[in-house]
Short mmCIF file of C-alpha atoms in Angstrom, two decimals:
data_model
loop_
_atom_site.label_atom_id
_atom_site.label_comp_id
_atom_site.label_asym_id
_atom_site.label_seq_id
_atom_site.Cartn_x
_atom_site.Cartn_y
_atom_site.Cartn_z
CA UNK A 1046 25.62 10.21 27.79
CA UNK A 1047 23.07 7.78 29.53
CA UNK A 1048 22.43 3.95 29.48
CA UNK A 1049 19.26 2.87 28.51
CA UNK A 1050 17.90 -0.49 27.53
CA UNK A 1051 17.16 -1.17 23.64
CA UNK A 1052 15.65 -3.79 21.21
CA UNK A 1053 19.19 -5.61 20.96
CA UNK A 1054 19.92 -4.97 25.12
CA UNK A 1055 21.96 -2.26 26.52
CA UNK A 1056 23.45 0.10 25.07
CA UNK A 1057 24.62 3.89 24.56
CA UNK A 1058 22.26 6.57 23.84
CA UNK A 1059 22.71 10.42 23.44
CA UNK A 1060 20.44 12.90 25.61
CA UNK A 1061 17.36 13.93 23.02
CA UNK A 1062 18.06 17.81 22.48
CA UNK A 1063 15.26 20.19 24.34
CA UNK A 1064 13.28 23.00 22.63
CA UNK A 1065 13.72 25.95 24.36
CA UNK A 1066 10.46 26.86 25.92
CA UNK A 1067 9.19 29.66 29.14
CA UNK A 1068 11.15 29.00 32.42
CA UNK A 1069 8.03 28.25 34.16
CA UNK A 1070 5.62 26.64 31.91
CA UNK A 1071 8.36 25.18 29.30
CA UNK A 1072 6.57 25.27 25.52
CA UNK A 1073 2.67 25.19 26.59
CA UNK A 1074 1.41 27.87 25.51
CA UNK A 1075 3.28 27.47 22.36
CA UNK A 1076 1.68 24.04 21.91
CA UNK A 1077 -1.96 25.65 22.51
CA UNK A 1078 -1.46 28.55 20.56
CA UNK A 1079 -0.19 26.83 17.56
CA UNK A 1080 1.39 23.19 18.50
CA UNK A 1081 2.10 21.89 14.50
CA UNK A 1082 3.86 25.35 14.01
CA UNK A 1083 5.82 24.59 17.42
CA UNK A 1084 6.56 20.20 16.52
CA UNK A 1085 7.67 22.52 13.02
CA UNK A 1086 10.03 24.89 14.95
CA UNK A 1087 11.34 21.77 16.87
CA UNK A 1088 12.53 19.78 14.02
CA UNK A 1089 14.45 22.93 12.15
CA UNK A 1090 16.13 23.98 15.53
CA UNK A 1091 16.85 20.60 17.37
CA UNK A 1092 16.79 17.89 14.57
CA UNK A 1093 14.87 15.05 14.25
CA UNK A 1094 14.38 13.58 17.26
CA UNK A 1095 13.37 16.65 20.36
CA UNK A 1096 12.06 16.73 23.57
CA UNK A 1097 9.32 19.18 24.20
CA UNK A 1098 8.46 20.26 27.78
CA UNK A 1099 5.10 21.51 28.27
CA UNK A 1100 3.68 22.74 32.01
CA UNK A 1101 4.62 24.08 35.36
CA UNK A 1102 7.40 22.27 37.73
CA UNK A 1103 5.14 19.01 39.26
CA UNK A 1104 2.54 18.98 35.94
CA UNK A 1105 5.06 19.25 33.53
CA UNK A 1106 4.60 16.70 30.42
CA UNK A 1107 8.09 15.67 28.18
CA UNK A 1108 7.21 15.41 25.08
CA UNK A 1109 9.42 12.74 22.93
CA UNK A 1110 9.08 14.02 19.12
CA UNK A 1111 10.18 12.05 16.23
CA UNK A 1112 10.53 13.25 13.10
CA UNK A 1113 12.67 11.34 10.49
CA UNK A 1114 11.20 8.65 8.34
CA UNK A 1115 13.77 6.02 10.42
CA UNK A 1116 12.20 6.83 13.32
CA UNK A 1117 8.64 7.08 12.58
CA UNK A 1118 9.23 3.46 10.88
CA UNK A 1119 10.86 2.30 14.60
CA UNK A 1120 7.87 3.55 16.35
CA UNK A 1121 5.00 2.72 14.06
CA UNK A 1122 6.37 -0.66 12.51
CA UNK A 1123 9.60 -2.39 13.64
CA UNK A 1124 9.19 -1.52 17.03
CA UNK A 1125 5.26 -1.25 17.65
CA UNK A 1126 4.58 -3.40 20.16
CA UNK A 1127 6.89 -1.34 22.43
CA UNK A 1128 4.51 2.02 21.23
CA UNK A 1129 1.23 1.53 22.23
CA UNK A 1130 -1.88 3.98 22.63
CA UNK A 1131 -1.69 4.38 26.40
CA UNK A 1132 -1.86 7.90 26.55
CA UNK A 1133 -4.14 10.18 27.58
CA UNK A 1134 -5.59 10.98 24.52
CA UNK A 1135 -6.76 7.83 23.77
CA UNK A 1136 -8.20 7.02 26.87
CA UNK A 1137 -11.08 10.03 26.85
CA UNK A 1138 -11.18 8.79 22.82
CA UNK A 1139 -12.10 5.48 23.85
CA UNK A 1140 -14.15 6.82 26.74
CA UNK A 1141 -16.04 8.87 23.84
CA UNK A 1142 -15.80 7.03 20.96
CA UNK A 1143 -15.43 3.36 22.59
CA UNK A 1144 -12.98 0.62 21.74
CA UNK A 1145 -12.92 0.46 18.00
CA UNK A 1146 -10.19 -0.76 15.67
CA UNK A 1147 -8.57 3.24 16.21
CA UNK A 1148 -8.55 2.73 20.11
CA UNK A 1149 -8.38 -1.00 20.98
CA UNK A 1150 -5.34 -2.59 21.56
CA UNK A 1151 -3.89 -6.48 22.16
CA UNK A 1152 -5.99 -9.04 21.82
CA UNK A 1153 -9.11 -6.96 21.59
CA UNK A 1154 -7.29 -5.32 18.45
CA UNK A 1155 -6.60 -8.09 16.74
CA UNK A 1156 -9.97 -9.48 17.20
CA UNK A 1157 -11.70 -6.67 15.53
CA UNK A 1158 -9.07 -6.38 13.06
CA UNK A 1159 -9.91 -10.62 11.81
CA UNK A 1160 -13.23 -9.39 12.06
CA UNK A 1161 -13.59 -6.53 10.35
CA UNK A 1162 -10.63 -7.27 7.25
CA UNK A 1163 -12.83 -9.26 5.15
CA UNK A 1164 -14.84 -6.35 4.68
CA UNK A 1165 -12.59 -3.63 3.48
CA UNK A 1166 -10.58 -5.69 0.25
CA UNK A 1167 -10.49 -3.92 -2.44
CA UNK A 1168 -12.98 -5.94 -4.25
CA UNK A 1169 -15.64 -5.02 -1.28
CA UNK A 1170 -14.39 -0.88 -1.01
CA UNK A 1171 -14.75 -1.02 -4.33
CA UNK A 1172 -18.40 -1.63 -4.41
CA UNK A 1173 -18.75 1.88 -2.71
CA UNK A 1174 -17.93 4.02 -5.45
CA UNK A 1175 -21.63 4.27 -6.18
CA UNK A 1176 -22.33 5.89 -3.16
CA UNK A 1177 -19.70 8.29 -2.85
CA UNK A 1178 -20.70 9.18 -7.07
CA UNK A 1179 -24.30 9.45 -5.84
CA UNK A 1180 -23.73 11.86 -2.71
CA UNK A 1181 -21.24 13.78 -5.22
CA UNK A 1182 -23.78 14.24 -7.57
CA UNK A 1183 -26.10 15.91 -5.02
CA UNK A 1184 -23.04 18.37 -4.12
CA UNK A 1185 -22.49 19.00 -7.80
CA UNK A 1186 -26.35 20.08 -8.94
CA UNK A 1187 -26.54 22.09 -5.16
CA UNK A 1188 -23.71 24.10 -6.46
CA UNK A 1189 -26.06 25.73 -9.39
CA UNK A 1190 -27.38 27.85 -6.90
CA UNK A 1191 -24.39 29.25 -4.58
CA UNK A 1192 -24.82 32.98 -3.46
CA UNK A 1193 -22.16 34.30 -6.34
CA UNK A 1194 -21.10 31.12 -6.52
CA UNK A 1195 -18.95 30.83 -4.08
CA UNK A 1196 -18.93 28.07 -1.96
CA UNK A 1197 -16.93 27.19 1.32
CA UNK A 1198 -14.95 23.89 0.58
CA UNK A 1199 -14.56 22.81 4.07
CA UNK A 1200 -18.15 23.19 5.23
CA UNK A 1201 -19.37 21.36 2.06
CA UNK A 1202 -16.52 18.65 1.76
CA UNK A 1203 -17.60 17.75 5.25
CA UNK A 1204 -21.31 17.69 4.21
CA UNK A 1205 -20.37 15.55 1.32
CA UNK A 1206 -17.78 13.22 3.25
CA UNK A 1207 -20.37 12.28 6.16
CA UNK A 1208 -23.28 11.82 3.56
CA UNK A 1209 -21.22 9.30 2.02
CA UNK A 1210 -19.81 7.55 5.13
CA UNK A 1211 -23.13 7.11 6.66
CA UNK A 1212 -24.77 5.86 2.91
CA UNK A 1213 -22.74 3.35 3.57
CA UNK A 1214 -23.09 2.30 7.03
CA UNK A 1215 -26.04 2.61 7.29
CA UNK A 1216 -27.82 2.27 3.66
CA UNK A 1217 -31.77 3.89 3.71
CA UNK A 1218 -30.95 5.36 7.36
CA UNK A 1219 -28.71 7.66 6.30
CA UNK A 1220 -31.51 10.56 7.02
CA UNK A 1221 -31.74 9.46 9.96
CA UNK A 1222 -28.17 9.37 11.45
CA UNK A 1223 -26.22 12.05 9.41
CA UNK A 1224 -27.90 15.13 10.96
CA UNK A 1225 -27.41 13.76 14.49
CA UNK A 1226 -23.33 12.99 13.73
CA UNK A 1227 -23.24 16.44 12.24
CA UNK A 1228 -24.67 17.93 15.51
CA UNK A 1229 -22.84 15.70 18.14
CA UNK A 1230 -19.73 15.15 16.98
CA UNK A 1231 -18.03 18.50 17.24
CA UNK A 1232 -19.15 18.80 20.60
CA UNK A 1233 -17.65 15.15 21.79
CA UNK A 1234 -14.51 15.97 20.03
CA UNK A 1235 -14.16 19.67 21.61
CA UNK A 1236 -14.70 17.54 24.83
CA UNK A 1237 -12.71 15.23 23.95
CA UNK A 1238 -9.36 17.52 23.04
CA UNK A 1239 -9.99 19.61 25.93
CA UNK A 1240 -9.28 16.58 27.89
CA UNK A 1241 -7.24 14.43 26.59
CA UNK A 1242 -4.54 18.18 26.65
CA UNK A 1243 -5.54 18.62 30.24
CA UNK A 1244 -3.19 18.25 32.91
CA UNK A 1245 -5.78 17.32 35.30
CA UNK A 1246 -9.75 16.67 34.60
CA UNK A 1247 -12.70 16.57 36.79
CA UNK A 1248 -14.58 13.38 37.06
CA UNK A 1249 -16.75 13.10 34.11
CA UNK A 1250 -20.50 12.64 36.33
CA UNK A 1251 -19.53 15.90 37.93
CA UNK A 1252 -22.80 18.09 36.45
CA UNK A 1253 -20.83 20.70 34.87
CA UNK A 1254 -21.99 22.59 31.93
CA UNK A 1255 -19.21 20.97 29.63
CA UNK A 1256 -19.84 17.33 30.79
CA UNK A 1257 -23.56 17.84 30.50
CA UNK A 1258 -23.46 19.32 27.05
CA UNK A 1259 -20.96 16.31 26.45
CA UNK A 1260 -23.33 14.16 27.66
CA UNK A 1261 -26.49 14.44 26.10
CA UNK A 1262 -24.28 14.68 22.64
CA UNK A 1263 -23.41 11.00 23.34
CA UNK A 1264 -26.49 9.89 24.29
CA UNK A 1265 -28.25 11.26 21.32
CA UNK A 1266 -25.21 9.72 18.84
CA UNK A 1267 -25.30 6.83 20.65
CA UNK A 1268 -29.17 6.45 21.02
CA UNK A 1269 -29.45 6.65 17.17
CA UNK A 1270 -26.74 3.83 16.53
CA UNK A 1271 -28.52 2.01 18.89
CA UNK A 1272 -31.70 1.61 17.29
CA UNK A 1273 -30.46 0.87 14.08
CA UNK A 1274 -28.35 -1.54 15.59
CA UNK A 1275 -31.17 -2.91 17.48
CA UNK A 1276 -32.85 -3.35 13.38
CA UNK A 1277 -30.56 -4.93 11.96
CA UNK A 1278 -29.88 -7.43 14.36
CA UNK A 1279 -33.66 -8.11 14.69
CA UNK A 1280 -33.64 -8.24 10.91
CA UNK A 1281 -30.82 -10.85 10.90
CA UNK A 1282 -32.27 -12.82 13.31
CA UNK A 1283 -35.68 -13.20 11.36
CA UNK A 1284 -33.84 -14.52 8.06
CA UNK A 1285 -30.56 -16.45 6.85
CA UNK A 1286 -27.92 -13.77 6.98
CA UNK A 1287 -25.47 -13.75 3.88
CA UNK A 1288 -21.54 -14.63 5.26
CA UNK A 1289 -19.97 -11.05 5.30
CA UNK A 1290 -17.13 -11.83 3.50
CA UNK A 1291 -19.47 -13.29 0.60
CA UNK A 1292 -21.36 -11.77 -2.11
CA UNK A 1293 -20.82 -7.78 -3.63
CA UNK A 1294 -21.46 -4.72 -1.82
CA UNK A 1295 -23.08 -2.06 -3.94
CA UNK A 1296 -23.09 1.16 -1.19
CA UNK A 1297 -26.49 2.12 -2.02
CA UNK A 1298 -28.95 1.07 0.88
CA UNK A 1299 -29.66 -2.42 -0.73
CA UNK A 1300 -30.93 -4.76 2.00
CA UNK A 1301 -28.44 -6.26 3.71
CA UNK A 1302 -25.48 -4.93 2.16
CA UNK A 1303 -24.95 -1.76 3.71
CA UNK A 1304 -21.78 -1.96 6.02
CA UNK A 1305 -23.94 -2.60 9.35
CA UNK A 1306 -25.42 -5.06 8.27
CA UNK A 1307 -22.20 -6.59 7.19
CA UNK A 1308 -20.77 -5.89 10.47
CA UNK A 1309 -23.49 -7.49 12.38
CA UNK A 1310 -23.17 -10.44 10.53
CA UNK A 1311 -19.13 -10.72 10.47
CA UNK A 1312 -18.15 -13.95 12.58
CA UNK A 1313 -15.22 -16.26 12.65
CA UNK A 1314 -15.27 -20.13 14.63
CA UNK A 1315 -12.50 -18.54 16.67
CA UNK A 1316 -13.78 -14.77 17.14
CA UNK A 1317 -17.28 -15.06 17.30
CA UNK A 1318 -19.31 -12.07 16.86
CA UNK A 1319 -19.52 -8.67 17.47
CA UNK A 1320 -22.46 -7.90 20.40
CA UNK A 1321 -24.48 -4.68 20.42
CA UNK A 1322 -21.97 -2.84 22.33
CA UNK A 1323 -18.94 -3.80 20.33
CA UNK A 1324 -20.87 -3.02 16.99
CA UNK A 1325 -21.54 0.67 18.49
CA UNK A 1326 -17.65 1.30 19.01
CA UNK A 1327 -17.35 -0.08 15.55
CA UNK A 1328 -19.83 2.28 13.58
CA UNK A 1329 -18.60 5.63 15.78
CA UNK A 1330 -15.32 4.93 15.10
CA UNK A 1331 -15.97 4.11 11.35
CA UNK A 1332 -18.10 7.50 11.21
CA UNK A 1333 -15.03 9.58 13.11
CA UNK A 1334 -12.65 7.99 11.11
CA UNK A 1335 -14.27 7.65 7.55
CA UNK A 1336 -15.63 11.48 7.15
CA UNK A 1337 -13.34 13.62 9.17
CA UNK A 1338 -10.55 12.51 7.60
CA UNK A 1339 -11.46 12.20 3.71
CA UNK A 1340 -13.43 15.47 4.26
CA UNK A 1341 -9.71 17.10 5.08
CA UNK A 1342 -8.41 15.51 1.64
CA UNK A 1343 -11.01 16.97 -0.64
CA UNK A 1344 -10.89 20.50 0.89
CA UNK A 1345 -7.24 20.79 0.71
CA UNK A 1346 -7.42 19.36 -2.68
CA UNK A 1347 -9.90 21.90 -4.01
CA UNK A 1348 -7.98 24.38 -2.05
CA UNK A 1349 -4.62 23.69 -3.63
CA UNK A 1350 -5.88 23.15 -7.20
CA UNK A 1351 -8.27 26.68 -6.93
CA UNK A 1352 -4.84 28.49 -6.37
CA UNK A 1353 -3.11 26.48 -9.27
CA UNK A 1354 -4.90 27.35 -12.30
CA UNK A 1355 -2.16 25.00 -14.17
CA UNK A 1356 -2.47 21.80 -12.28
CA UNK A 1357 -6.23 22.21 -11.89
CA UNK A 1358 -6.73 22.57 -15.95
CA UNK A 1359 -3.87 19.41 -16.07
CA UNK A 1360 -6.59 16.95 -13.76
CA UNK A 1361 -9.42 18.34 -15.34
CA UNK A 1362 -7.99 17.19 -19.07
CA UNK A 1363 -7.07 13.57 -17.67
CA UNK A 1364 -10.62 13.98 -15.91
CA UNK A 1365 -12.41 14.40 -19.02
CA UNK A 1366 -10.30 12.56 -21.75
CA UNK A 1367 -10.97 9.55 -19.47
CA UNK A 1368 -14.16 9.33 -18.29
CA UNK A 1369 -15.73 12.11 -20.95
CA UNK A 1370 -19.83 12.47 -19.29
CA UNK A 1371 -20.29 9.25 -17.62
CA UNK A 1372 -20.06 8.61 -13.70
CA UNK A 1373 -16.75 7.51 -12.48
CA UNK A 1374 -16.46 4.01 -11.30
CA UNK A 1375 -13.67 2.06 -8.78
CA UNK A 1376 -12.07 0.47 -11.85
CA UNK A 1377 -11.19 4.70 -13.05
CA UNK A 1378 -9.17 5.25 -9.82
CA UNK A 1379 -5.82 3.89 -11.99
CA UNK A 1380 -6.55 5.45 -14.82
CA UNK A 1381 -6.65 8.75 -13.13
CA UNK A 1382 -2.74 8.91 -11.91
CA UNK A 1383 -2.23 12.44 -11.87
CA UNK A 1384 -5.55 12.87 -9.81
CA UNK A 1385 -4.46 10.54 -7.65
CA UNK A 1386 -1.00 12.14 -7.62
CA UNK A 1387 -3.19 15.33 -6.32
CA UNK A 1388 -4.76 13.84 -3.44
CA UNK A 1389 -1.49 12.31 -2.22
CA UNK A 1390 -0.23 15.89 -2.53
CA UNK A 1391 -2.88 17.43 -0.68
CA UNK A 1392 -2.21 14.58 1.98
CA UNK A 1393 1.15 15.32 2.41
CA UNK A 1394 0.80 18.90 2.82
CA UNK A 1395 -2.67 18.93 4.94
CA UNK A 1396 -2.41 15.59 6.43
CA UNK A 1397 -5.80 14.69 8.14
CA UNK A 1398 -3.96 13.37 10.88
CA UNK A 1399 -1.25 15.83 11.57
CA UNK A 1400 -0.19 14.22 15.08
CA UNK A 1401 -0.37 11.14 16.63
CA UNK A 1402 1.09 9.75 20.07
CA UNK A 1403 2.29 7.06 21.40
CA UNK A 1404 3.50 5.68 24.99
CA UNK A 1405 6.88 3.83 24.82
CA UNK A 1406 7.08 0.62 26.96
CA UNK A 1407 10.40 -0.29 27.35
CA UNK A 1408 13.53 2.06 27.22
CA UNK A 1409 15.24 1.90 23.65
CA UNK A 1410 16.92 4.37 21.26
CA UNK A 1411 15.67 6.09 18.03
CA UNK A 1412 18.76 6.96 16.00
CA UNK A 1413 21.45 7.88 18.80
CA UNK A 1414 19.02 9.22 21.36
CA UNK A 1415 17.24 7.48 24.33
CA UNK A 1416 13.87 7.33 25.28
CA UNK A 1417 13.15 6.49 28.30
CA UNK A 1418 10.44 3.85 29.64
CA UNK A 1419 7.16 5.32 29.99
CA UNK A 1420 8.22 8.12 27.57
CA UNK A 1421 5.20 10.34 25.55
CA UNK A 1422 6.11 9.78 21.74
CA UNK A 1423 4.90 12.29 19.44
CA UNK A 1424 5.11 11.36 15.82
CA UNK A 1425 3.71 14.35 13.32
CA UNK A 1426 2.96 13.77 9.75
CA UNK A 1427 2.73 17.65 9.64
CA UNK A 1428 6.68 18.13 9.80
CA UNK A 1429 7.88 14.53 8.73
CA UNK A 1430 5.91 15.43 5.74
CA UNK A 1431 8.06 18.35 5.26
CA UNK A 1432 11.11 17.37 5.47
CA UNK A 1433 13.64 19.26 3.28
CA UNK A 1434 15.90 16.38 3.09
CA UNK A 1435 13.21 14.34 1.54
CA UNK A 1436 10.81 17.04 0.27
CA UNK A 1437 13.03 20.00 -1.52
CA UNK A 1438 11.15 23.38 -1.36
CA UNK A 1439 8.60 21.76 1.39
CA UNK A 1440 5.76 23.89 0.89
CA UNK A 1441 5.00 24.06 -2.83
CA UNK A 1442 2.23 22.36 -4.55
CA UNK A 1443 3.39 19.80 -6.62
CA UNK A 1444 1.73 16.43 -7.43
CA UNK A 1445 4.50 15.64 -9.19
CA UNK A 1446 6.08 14.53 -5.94
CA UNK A 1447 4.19 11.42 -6.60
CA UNK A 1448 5.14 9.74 -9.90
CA UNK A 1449 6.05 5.84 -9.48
CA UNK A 1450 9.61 7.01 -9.89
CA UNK A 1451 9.70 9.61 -7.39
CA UNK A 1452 7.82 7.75 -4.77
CA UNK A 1453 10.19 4.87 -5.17
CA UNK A 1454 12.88 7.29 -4.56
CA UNK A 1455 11.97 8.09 -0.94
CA UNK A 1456 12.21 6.38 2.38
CA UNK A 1457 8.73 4.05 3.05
CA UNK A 1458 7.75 6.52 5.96
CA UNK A 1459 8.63 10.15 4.46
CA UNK A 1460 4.82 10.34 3.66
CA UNK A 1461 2.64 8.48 6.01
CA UNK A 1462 -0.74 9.94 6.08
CA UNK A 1463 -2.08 6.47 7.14
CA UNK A 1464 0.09 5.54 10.00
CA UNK A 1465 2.02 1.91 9.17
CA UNK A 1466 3.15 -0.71 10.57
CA UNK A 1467 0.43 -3.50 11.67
CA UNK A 1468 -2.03 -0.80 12.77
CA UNK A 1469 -1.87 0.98 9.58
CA UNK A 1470 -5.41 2.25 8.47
CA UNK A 1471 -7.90 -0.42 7.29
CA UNK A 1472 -9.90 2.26 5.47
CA UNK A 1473 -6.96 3.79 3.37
CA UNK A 1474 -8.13 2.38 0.24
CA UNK A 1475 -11.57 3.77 0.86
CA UNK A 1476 -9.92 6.77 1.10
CA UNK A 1477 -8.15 7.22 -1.96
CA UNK A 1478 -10.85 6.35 -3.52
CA UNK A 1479 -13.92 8.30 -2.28
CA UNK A 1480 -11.25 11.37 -3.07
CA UNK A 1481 -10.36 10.56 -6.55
CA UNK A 1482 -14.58 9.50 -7.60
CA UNK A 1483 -15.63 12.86 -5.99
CA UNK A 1484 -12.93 14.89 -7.40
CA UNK A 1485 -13.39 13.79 -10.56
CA UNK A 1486 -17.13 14.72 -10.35
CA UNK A 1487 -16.73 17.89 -8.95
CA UNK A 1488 -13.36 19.20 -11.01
CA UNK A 1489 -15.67 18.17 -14.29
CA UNK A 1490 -18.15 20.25 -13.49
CA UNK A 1491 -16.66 23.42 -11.66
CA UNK A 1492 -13.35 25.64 -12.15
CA UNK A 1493 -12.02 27.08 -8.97
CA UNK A 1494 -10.46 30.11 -8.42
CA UNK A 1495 -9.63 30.76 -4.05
CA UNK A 1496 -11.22 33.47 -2.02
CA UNK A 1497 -9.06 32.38 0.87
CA UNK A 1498 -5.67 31.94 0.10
CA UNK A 1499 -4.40 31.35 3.04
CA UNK A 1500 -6.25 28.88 5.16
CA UNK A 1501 -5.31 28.49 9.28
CA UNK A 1502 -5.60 25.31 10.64
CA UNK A 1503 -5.29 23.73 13.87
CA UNK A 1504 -4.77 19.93 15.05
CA UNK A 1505 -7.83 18.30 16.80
CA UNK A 1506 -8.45 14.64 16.42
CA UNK A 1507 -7.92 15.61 12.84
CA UNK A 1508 -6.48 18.52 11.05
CA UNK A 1509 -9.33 21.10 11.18
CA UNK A 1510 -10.02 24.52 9.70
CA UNK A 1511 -9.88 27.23 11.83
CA UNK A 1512 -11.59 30.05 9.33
CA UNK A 1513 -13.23 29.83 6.18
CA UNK A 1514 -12.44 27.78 2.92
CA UNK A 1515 -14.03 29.71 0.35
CA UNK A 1516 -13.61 29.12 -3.35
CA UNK A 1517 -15.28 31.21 -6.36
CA UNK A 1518 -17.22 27.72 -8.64
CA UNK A 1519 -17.67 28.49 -12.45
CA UNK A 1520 -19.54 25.84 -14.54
CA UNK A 1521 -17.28 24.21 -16.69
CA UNK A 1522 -18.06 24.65 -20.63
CA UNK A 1523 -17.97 20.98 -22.15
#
């Protein structure tokens, strides 16, 4: 037993159990060959809360892993403030993507949060459906004319998911920016995972191949938010600017409402404004955040549902006996429960993000186990949300799982594919509902059957697939 300071003072606390890993480099190449299959292993051979080593003797890493709803409600809610994102992860995010609402942290945080709320109520998201329906339609007629119709969800949910994203950000530039994410941002994030899971880095100006291709990515990414940046703000300042919290936000491009615009204009007597540099980390994060992670959703949704003939034909009946032909709106996202039931499914099993970390402050205890000050905390939506004890036979399909009744019948944090606590995602709503509007479009027009049943995945800054998606797309007879 050790002593270790708590929440409540000093107290008891049990040694966390250790995954058996190599005598010399502990569980690292375990974590880089397959790390959610080894946070998996972890929880069904140590328990819920485990300490993974990773590296040699001097480098060596302890990871803290918690895995029961109790905890993960400790760390991400009752306890936050003594779990912050101070590892080193987030700092070559940030570095990358700049200090956005995903990376910022204290007073910077909160800022940005009382700046950006007013634009994400529901009332606000809700005025997005139009885009999402409108980049879903494109999807939908492109379909017509797949080679023997068969179609590689990932690629084209990804396609569809940044279309949308940047629709909305950034209105009649969307031509302009979406090709450029699409080409820089899976070079930033390779960087960026290479790393932040480094035990050492060279200096970033070192002219290396990696930091050079690195480079140039962000200065084309960020050379394109610039400029539009630059127009809008030049725009604002050449005629009264609507208050962003006022008015409706339709999602298509109208003047002034698309959500730069909004952003540029968001401004509080006690937070000011957002300047140029500030609205950059804003919009990257926003286009990370907002297409990497709904574009995980819809794959896994069309993936599930193409290998269950059964509860694809059941969301394609409440798909058509409720909207019949016409294009689905915000106000359809409750009257589509057992859609929505499918995307929380699909969440729970493919969780966009599958890990996230945290650096403990202070000393304290998660059930009966200490954690030390300093301490790497790994949190993993991947195994919490497969937990037999909350989650009987873990890995079927079953959108079931999600009725009022059953979800009332489970701890808060046994599914958590938005985080929680007072960082919780700002953009879950958007979320839910770009997945159910495009679903609905897509599962109306096309039955599924899979090509590739068995998917492999991997955890980058989001889940990602490491291999095709491919589905076999039949127009629907109405």
């Amino acid at each position: 037993m050790s002593f270790v300071r708590n929440a409540g003072g000093v107290g008891a606390g049990a040694e966390v159990p250790v995954l058996p890993g190599n005598p010399l480099l502990g569980s690292l190449q375990d974590l880089k060959s397959d790390s959610l299959g080894t946070y998996l292993r972890a929880q069904q051979r140590r328990g819920d809360v485990v300490r993974v080593c990773a590296g040699p003797p001097g480098m060596r890493a302890d990871l803290y892993c918690v895995f029961s709803p109790e905890g993960v409600q400790q760390v991400l809610a009752s306890q936050a403030a003594n779990f912050r994102k101070d590892n080193a992860f987030y700092q070559e995010v940030r570095h990358s993507f700049g200090n956005g609402l995903l990376t910022s942290q204290d007073e910077d945080y909160l800022r940005q949060r009382r700046l950006v709320q007013p634009l994400f109520t529901r009332r606000r998201v809700d005025g997005y459906a139009g885009a999402v329906a409108a980049e879903t339609a494109s999807v939908v007629a492109a379909w017509e004319e797949a080679v023997d119709g068969v179609v590689d969800v990932s690629d084209e949910m990804t396609h569809l998911a940044l279309r949308a994203v940047a629709r909305i950000l950034f209105g009649t530039d969307v031509e302009a920016t979406a090709d450029v994410v699409a080409r820089c941002f899976p070079v930033i994030t390779d960087y960026v995972l290479r790393r932040g899971y480094s035990p050492a880095n060279i200096p970033r100006h070192w002219p290396t191949p990696g930091n050079r291709r690195a480079a140039a990515a962000m200065d084309e990414l960020y050379g394109v938010c610039d400029r539009i940046i630059g127009q809008r703000r030049r725009a604002r300042a050449g005629s009264p600017a609507e208050g962003a919290a006022g008015g409706g936000a339709s999602g298509e491009g109208a003047a002034g409402e698309d959500l730069l615009t909004l952003l540029a204009a968001a401004r509080s007597s006690d937070d000011g404004e957002f300047d140029a540099a500030e609205l950059r980390d804003q919009v990257l994060i926003f286009l990370l955040a907002g297409h990497e992670t709904t574009a995980t959703s819809l794959c896994f949704a069309l993936h599930l549902l193409s290998r269950h003939p059964e509860q694809q034909d059941r969301a394609r009946e409440e798909i058509t006996r409720v909207l019949g032909d016409r294009t689905p709106q915000a106000r359809d996202l409750d009257r589509l429960p057992y859609l929505s039931q499918v995307v929380k499914e699909a969440m729970r099993l493919y969780p966009a993000a599958p890990v996230i970390g945290r650096k403990a402050v202070a000393a304290t205890r998660i059930g009966e186990h200490a954690i030390p000050a300093g301490a790497d905390v790994i949190l993993a939506p991947w195994v919490t949300h497969r937990h037999p004890e909350h989650w009987p036979d873990p890995d079927r399909f079953d959108p079931d799982r999600f009725t009022p009744e059953a979800e009332a019948g489970r701890p808060r944090y046994a599914w958590f594919p938005f985080g929680g606590g007072p960082r919780a995602c700002i953009g879950q709503h958007f979320s839910m509902l770009e997945s159910v509007v495009a679903l609905a479009m897509i599962l109306r027009a096309y039955a599924f059957e899979a090509v590739d049943t068995e998917i492999p995945v991997g955890a980058g800054i989001t889940l990602r697939t490491e291999g095709p998606a491919r589905c076999r797309v039949r127009r629907v007879d109405r």
